Structures are given as structure tokens and as C-alpha cells.
Short mmCIF file of C-alpha atoms and ligand atoms in Angstrom, two decimals:
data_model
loop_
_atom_site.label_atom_id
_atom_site.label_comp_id
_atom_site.label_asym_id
_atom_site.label_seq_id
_atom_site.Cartn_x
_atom_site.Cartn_y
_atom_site.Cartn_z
CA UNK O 201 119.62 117.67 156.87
CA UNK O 202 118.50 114.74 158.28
CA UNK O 203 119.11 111.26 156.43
CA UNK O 204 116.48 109.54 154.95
CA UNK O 205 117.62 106.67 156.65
CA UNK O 206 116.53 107.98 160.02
CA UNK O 207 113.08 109.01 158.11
CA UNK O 208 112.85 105.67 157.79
CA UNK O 209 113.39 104.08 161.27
CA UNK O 210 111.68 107.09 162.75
CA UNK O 211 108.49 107.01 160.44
CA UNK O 212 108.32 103.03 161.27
CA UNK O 213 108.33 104.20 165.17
CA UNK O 214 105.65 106.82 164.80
CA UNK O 215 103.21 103.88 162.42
CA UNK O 216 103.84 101.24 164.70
CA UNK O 217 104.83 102.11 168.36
CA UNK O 218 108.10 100.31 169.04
CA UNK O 219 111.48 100.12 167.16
CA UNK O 220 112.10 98.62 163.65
CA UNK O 221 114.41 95.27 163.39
CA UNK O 222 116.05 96.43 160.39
CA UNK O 223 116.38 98.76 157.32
CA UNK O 224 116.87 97.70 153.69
CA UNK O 225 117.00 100.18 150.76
CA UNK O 226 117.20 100.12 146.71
CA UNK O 227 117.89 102.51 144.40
CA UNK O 228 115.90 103.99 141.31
CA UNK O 229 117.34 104.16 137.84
CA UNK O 230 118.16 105.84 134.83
CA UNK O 231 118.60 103.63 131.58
CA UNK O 232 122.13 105.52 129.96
CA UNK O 233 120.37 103.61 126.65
CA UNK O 234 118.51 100.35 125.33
CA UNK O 235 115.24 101.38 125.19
CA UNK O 236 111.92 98.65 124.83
CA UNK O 237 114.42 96.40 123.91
CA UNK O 238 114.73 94.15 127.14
CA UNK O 239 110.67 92.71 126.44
CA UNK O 240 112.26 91.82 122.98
CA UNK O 241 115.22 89.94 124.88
CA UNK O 242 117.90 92.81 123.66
CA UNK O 243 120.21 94.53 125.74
CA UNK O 244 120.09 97.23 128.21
CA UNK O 245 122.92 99.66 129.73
CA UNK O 246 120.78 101.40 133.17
CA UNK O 247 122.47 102.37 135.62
CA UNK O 248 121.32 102.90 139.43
CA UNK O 249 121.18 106.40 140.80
CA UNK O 250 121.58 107.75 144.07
CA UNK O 251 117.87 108.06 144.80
CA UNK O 252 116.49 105.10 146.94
CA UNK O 253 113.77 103.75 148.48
CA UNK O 254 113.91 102.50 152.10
CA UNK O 255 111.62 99.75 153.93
CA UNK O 256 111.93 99.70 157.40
CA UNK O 257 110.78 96.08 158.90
CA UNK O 258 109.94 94.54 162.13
CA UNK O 259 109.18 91.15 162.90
CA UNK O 260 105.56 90.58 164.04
CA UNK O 261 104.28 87.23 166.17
CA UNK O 262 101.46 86.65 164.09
CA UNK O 263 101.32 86.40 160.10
CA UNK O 264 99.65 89.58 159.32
CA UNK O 265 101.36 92.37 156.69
CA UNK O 266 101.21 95.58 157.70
CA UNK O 267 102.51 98.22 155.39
CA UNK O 268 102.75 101.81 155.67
CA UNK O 269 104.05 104.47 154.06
CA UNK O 270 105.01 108.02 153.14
CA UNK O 271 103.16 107.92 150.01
CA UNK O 272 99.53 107.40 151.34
CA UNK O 273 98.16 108.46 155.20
CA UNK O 274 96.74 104.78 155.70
CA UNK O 275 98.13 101.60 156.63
CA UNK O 276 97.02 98.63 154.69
CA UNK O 277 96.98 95.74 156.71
CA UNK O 278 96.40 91.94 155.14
CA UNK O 279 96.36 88.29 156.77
CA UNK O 280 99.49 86.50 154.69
CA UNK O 281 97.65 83.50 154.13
CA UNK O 282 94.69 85.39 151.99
CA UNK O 283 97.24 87.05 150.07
CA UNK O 284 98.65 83.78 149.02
CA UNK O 285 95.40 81.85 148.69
CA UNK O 286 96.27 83.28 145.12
CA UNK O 287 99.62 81.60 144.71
CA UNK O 288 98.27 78.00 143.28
CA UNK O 289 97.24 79.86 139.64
CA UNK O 290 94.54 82.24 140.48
CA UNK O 291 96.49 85.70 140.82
CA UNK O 292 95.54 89.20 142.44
CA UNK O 293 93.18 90.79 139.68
CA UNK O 294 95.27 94.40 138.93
CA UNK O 295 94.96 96.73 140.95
CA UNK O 296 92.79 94.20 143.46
CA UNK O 297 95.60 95.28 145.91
CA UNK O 298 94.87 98.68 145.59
CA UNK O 299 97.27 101.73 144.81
CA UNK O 300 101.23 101.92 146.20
CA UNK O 301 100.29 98.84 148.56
CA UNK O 302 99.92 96.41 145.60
CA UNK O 303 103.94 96.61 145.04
CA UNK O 304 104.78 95.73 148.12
CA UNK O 305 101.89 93.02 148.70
CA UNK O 306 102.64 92.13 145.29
CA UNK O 307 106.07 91.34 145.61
CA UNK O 308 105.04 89.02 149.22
CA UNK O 309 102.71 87.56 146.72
CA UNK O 310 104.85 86.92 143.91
CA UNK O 311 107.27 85.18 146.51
CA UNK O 312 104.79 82.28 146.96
CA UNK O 313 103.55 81.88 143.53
CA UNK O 314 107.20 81.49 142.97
CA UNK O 315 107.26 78.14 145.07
CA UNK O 316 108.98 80.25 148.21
CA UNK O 317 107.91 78.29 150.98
CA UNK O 318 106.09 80.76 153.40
CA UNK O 319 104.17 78.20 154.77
CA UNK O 320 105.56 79.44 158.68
CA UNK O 321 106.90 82.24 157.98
CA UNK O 322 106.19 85.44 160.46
CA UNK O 323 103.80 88.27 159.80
CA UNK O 324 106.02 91.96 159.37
CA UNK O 325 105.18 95.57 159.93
CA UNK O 326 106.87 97.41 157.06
CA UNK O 327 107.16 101.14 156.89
CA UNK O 328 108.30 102.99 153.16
CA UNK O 329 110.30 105.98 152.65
CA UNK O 330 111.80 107.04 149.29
CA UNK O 331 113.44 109.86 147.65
CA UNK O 332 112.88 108.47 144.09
CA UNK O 333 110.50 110.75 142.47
CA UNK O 334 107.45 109.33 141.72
CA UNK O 335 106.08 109.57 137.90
CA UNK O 336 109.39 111.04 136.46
CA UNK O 337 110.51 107.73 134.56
CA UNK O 338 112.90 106.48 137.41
CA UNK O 339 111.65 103.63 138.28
CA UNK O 340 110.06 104.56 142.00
CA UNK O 341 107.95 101.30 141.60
CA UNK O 342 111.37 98.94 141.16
CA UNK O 343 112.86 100.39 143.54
CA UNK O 344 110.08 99.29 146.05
CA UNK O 345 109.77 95.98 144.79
CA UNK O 346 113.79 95.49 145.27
CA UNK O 347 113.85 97.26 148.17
CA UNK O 348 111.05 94.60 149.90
CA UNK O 349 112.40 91.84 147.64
CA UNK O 350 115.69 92.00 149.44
CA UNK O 351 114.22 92.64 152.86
CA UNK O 352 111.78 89.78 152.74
CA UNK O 353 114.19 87.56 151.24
CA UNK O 354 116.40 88.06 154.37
CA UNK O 355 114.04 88.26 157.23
CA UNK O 356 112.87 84.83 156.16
CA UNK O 357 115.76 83.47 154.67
CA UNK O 358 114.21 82.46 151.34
CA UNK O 359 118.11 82.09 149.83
CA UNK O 360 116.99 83.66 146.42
CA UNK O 361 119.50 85.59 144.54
CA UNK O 362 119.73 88.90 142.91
CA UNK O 363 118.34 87.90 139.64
CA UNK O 364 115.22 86.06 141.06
CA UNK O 365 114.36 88.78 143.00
CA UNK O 366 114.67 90.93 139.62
CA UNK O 367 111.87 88.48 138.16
CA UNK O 368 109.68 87.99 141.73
CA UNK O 369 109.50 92.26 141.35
CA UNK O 370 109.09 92.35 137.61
CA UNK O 371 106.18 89.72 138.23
CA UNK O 372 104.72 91.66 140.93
CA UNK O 373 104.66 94.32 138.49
CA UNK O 374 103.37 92.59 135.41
CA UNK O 375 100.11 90.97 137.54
CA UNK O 376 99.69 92.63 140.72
CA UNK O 377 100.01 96.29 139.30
CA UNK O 378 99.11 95.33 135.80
CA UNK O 379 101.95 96.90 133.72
CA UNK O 380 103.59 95.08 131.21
CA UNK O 381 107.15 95.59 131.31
CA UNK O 382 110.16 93.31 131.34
CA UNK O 383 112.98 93.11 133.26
CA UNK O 384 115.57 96.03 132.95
CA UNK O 385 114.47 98.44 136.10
CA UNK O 386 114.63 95.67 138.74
CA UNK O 387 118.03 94.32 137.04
CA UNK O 388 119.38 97.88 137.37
CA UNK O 389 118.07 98.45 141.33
CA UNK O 390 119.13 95.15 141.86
CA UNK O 391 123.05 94.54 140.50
CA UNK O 392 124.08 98.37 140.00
CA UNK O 393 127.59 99.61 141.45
CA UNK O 394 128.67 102.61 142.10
CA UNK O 395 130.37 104.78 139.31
CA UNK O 396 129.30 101.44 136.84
CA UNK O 397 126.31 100.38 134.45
CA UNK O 398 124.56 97.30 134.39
CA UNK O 399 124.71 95.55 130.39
CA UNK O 400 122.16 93.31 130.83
CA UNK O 401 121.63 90.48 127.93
CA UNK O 402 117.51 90.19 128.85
CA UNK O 403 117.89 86.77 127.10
CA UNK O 404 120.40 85.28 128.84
CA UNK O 405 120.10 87.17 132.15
CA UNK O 406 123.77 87.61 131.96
CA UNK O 407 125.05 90.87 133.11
CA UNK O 408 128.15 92.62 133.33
CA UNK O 409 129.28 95.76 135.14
CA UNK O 410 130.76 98.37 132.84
CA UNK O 411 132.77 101.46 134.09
CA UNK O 412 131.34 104.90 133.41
CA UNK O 413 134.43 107.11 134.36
CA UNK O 414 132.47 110.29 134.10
CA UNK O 415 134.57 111.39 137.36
CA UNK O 416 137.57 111.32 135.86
CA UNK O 417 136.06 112.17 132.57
CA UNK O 418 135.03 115.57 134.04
CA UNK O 419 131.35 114.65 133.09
CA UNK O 420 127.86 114.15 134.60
CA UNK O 421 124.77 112.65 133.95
CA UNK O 422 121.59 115.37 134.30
CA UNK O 423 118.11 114.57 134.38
CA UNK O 424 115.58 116.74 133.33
CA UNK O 425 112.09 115.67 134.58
CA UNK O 426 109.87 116.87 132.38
CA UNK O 427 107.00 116.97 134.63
CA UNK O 428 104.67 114.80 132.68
CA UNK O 429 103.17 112.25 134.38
CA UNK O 430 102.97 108.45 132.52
CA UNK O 431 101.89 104.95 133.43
CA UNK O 432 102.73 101.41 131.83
CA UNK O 433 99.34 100.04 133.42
CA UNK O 434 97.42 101.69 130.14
CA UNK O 435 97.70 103.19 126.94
CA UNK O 436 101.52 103.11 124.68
CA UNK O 437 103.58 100.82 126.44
CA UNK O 438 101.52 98.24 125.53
CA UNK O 439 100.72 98.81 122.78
CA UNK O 440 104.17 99.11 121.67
CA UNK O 441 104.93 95.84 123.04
CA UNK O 442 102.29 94.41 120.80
CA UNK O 443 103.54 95.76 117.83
CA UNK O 444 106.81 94.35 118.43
CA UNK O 445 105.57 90.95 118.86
CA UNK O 446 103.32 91.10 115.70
CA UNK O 447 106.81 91.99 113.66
CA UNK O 448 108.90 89.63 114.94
CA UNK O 449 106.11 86.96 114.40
CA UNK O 450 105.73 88.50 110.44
CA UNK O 451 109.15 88.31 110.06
CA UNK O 452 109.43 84.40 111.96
CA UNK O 453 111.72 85.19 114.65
CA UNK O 454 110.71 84.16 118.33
CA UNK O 455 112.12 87.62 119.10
CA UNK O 456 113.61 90.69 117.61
CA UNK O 457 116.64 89.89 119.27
CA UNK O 458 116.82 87.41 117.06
CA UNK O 459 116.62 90.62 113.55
CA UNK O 460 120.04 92.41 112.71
CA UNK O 461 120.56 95.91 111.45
CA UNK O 462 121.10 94.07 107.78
CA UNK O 463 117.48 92.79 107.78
CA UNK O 464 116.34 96.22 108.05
CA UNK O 465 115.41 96.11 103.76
CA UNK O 466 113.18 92.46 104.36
CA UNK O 467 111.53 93.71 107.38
CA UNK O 468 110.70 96.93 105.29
CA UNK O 469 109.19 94.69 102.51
CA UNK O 470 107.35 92.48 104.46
CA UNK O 471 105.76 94.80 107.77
CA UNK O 472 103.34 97.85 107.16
CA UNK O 473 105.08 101.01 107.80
CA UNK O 474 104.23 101.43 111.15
CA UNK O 475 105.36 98.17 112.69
CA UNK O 476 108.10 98.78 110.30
CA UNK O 477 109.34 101.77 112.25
CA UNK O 478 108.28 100.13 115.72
CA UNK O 479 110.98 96.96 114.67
CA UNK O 480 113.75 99.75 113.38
CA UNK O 481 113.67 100.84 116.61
CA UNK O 482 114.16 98.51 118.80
CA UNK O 483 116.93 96.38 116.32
CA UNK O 484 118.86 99.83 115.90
CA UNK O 485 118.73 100.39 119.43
CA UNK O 486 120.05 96.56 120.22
CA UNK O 487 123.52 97.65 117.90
CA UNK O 488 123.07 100.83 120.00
CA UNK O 489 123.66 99.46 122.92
CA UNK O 490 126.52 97.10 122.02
CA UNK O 491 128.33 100.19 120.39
CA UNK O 492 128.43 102.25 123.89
CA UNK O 493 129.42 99.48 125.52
CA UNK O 494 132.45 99.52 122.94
CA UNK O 495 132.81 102.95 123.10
CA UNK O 496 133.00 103.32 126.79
CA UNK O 497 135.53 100.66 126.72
CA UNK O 498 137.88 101.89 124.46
CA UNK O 499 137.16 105.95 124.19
CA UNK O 500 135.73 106.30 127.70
CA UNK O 501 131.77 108.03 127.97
CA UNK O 502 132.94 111.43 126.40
CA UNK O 503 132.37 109.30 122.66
CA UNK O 504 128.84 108.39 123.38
CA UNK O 505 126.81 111.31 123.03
CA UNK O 506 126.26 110.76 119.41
CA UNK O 507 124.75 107.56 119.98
CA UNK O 508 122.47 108.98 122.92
CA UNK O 509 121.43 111.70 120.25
CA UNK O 510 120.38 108.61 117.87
CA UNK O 511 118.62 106.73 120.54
CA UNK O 512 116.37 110.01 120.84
CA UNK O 513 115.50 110.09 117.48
CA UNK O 514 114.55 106.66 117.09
CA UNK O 515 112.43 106.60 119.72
CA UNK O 516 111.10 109.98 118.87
CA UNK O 517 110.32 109.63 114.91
CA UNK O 518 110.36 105.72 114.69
CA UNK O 519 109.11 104.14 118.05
CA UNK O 520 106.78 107.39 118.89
CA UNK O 521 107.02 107.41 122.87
CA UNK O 522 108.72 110.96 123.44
CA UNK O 523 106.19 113.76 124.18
CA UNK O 524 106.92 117.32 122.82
CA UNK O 525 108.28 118.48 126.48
CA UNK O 526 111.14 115.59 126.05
CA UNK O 527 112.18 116.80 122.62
CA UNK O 528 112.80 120.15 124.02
CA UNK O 529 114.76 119.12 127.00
CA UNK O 530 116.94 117.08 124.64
CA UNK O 531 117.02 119.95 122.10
CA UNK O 532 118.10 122.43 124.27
CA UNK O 533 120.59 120.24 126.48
CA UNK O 534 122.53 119.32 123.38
CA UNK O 535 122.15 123.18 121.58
CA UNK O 536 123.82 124.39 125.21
CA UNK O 537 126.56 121.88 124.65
CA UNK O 538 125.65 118.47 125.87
CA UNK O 539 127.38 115.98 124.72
CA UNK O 540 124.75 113.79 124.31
CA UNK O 541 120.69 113.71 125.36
CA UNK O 542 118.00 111.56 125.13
CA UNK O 543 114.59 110.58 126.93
CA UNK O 544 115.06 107.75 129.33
CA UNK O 545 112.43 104.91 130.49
CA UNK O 546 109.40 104.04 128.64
CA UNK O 547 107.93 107.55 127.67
CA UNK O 548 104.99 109.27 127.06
CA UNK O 549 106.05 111.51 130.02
CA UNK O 550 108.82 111.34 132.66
CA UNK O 551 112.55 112.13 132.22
CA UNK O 552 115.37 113.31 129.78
CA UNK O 553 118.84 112.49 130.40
CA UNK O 554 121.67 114.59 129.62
CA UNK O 555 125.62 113.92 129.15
CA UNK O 556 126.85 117.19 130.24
CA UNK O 557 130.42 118.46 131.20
CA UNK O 558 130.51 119.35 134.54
CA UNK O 559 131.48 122.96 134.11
CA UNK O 560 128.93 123.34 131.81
CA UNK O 561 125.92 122.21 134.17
CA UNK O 562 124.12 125.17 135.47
CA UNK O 563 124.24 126.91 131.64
CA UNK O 564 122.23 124.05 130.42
CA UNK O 565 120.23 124.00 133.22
CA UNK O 566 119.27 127.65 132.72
CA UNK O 567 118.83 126.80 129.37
CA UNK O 568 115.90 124.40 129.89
CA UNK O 569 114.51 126.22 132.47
CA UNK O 570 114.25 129.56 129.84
CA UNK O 571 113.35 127.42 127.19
CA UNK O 572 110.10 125.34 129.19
CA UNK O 573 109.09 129.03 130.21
CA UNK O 574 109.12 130.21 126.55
CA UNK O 575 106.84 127.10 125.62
CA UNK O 576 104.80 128.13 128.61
CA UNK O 577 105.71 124.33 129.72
CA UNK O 578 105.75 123.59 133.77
CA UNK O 579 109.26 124.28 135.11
CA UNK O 580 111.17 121.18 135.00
CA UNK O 581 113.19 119.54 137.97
CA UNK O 582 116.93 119.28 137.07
CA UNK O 583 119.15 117.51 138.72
CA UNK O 584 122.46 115.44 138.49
CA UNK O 585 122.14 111.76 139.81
CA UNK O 586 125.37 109.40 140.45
CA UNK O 587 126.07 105.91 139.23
CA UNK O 588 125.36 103.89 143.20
CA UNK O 589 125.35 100.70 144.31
CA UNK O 590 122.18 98.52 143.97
CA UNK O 591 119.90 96.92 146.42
CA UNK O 592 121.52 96.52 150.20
CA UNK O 593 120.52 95.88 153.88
CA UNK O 594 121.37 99.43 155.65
C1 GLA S 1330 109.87 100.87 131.60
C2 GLA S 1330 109.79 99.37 131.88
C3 GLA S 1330 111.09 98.67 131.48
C4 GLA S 1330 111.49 99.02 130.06
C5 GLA S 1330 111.43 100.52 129.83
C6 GLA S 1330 111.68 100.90 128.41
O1 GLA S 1330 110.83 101.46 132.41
O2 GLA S 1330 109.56 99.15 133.25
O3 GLA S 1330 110.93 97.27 131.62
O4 GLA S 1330 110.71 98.34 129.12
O5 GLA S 1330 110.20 101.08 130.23
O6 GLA S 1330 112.99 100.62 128.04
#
């Protein structure tokens, strides 16, 4: 098997004629749980997996961008400085970039609306590789924008640090692409570790590294990619953002970081049953997240499956973004003897996680396979990812 790292090099050889300068990668992710909370300043527990996207780079003498990549036969090609005319307030209209190149381009972008100073900067070929499925809820586009984040914060020494890359690729995201999300899948690609999650306060920006043990725990993490295809650019996400904002704003908080589990009763009394259920959510799933953190601390990650269980449902009954393929995955993982199982990223498609003992792996697998068949569902892609290390020149 070759290594994707050689893809890499070698695809940027084939594209562009000469040898690459350098190679940078960044992971995908899987959130373990903390679901639509981190737009609502809550917490998050991802964790990076051992899927990555790779950008390989070379220098250029002029300051053209040149991108290619595995995901599309044609190389898009853009003069810096029209890129950036954009950078004093006007931004790229979404999807003015056009298809995978706007997360790269949007990221270069992004850089100088920031207040980077490209101003003499060189021009770079860049060639993109990945192994992060596309579509299944992993967070293929974060790991792009960290992946050329880190690279083009190197090659021209811009000095920025992890967490301002997170924001220059969640703001390539939120304008360039034109999805709405916050903060959690760059965090993840860009501070994971290996065999640790990321607990990410999305107010403060302070994170912490918490240890998973499932190694020594005789555990693993399965994902079960449902096959159904979502995207943040339209449709739910947003509107479940907005929903959130309109109850915290009913119920005067800047935030529903700011509502505890014991205002549960008020909200109820005050919001319409539907934003009702959208703010349960997302305050239940705050004290969800601060409870695994305790529970992996003291009990170790074979005490969280009930609380992975509880994350489904909310998001299933209360914040509706599972899909009837998800419930089954989830279903069936725990009836074969998972631990714990719920749907992870923002939903309406994409992937299930499973906590699964490691002897007990390809049962459950053969029991979602049977079970997709019996629903006369598209086979699903199983497969067990690893805690890895974040963002790094390779
Ligand atoms: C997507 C977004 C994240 C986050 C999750 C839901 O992955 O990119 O910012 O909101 O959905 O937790």
C-alpha cells in the first residue's frame, strides 16, 4: 500500500512538473459529544481521527494560486491580489469561488481579511490529497482549511497560532463556502493528540486535552457512515441555529451558555414548544459534556455510553437532526452490545459513532450491515478511527 503521503508529493509532480517544497497534513474528526452547542458558546469533546488531508506546496516566483486536487480533474488558478481585493469589507459572495476550490482560496482569503500582511508574499502551487471521506459528517472541509491554514501560515511566516487558524478556517467556511457553523471541527483538526480529546470551552477558546484510554480500556470508537449525504450551506443547520438564538434572546441571555439544566421549567413557560425542545437540547447537552469529561476522569470511557445514548435522543426527539438511517445504526450498535452510540456532527445525514469493545467489533458490524439490508437502506461503511494528533508539517 502506498502512503498517502507519497500520493501527495507524487500527485503535486504529475499537476505541476517539478517537485513540491513541502507537505503539510490535518486530520478529520469525530465529535465523542457536544453537539450544536459550540455556536451557542458551550462545550465540545471531538476528537481527531486518523483520516487526513494532505496539501502538497511549492513556492512559485510570481503571486498566482494554483490549486489542484484529487477531488475535481481541473486546476483552478487565481492572481492573489484579486482574491484579496475582497479583504477591505467586501467578501467572496458564497460559492463565488466555486466548489472544493473555495476552501482553500477561502482560507488564503480569510488570511488577509484577517489583517495578515500578504502584501509580498509569493504566489504557491498547491496540490490536495485526502482520505477523509467526503459527506459522511467528518469534517473533510476542516480538515482542508487546517491543513492549508498551517501550510500557508508557514511558507510565509504569518506567526499565527493554532487557535487563529481555527477562526481564519471557520471564517473561510462561514463566508467563502456559506455554511454557518462555529468553531468545534477546526479546533479538533487543529489541537487534537493522539489517544486524547479536545474539551473545548467555545466561549473562552480555552481547551484542554483529555485522555481517552480506550487502549487500555479494551475499547474502540466505530463509525458507521450512514451513507446520506448533508450540507450546512442550506436547509437544518441553519435553521437550527436560528432557533437557538431566538430562545436565548426570549429567555434574555446573550447565549444559551449562559441557561442551566434548572431553568429548563422557565424556558418551558416562556418559548413555544418547538424552540422549547431546540434550547433542551443544546443546555442538556452543555451538562452532557461536562459529565464525560468527569466520567472519563474518574471511571475511564467504559462509563460513558449512557450519556452517548442520551446525546442521541436529544438530538433525535428534541433537536430533530438525526435521519431514520442514524437511528438504526445507533439502535442496532447498542442492541449488539455497544456501550454507547450516537450520531456525530451536525446531521441530517453523515455518521454514527459507536463505543464498542474491541472483541465485540465485527458482531456489531454484521449487525448493521444485516439490519441496513433489512430496511433495504444502502450498505453502510464501517470502520474504526483512532484518537491522532492534529494539524502538522509532514
Ligand atoms: C458541524 C459544524 C460544527 C458543529 C457541528 C454540530 O460539524 O461544522 O461547527 O456545529 O456541526 O455540533
Amino acid at each position: 500500500m502506498t502512503d498517502i503521503r507519497d500520493d501527495a508529493r507524487a500527485g503535486f509532480e504529475a499537476v505541476f512538473g517539478r517537485a513540491s517544497d513541502g507537505l503539510w497534513s490535518a486530520p478529520g474528526r469525530v465529535n465523542l459529544i457536544g453537539e450544536h452547542t459550540d455556536y451557542n458558546e458551550g462545550f465540545v469533546l471531538p476528537f481527531a481521527i486518523d483520516r487526513r488531508t494532505l496539501v502538497a506546496l511549492g513556492v512559485r516566483e510570481d503571486r498566482t494560486l494554483r490549486i489542484a486536487s484529487t477531488f475535481a480533474d481541473e486546476a483552478v488558478e487565481i492572481p492573489l491580489d484579486e482574491l484579496l481585493a475582497g479583504a477591505d469589507g467586501a467578501v467572496p459572495a458564497p460559492g463565488a469561488l466555486g466548489g472544493w476550490s473555495a476552501y482553500p482560496l477561502g482560507v488564503a482569503w480569510a488570511l488577509g481579511e484577517s489583517g495578515a500582511d500578504l502584501s509580498a508574499v509569493p504566489g504557491l502551487d498547491l496540490f490536495i490529497d485526502s482520505d477523509v471521506p467526503v459527506g459522511a459528517g467528518l469534517s473533510s472541509s476542516a480538515a482542508i482549511e487546517c491543513s492549508v491554514g498551517l501550510a500557508l501560515n508557514d511558507v510565509w511566516r504569518l506567526g499565527l497560532d493554532r487557535p487563529a487558524l481555527a477562526s481564519i478556517g471557520q471564517r473561510a467556511e462561514n463566508v467563502a463556502v456559506g455554511a454557518p457553523t462555529g468553531i468545534m471541527d477546526q479546533s479538533a483538526s487543529l489541537l487534537g493528540a493522539a489517544d486524547h480529546a479536545v474539551f473545548l470551552d467555545c466561549r473562552t477558546l480555552d481547551s484542554e486535552l483529555v485522555p481517552l484510554g480506550l487502549d487500555e480500556a479494551g475499547l474502540a470508537i466505530l463509525v458507521i457512515d450512514t451513507g446520506v449525504k448533508h450540507a450546512h450551506a442550506t436547509g437544518g443547520y441553519g435553521e437550527r441555529r436560528a432557533a437557538c438564538e431566538r430562545g436565548a434572546a426570549a429567555l434574555g441571555a446573550s447565549s444559551l451558555r449562559d441557561v442551566t439544566v434548572d431553568e429548563l421549567p422557565r424556558a418551558q413557560r416562556l418559548l413555544d414548544d418547538v424552540t422549547f425542545r431546540r434550547v433542551r437540547h443544546v443546555v442538556t447537552e452543555n451538562q452532557r459534556v461536562l459529565d464525560t469529561v468527569a466520567v472519563l476522569r474518574t471511571q475511564g470511557a467504559t462509563g460513558i455510553g449512557e450519556l452517548l445514548d442520551a446525546s442521541h435522543r436529544s438530538m433525535r426527539d428534541d433537536f430533530e437532526i438525526s435521519v431514520p438511517e442514524l437511528d438504526l445504526a445507533v439502535e442496532t450498535a447498542v442492541g449488539a452490545g455497544a456501550l454507547g452510540a450516537r450520531m456525530t456532527g451536525g446531521g441530517f445525514g453523515g455518521s454514527a459513532i459507536a463505543l464498542v469493545r474491541v472483541g465485540d467489533l465485527s458482531r456489531i458490524q454484521v449487525a448493521v450491515d444485516n439490519a441496513f439490508g433489512e430496511h433495504a437502506y444502502g450498505q453502510p461503511d464501517t470502520f474504526v478511527v483512532s484518537a491522532s494528533d492534529g494539524a502538522t508539517r509532514n
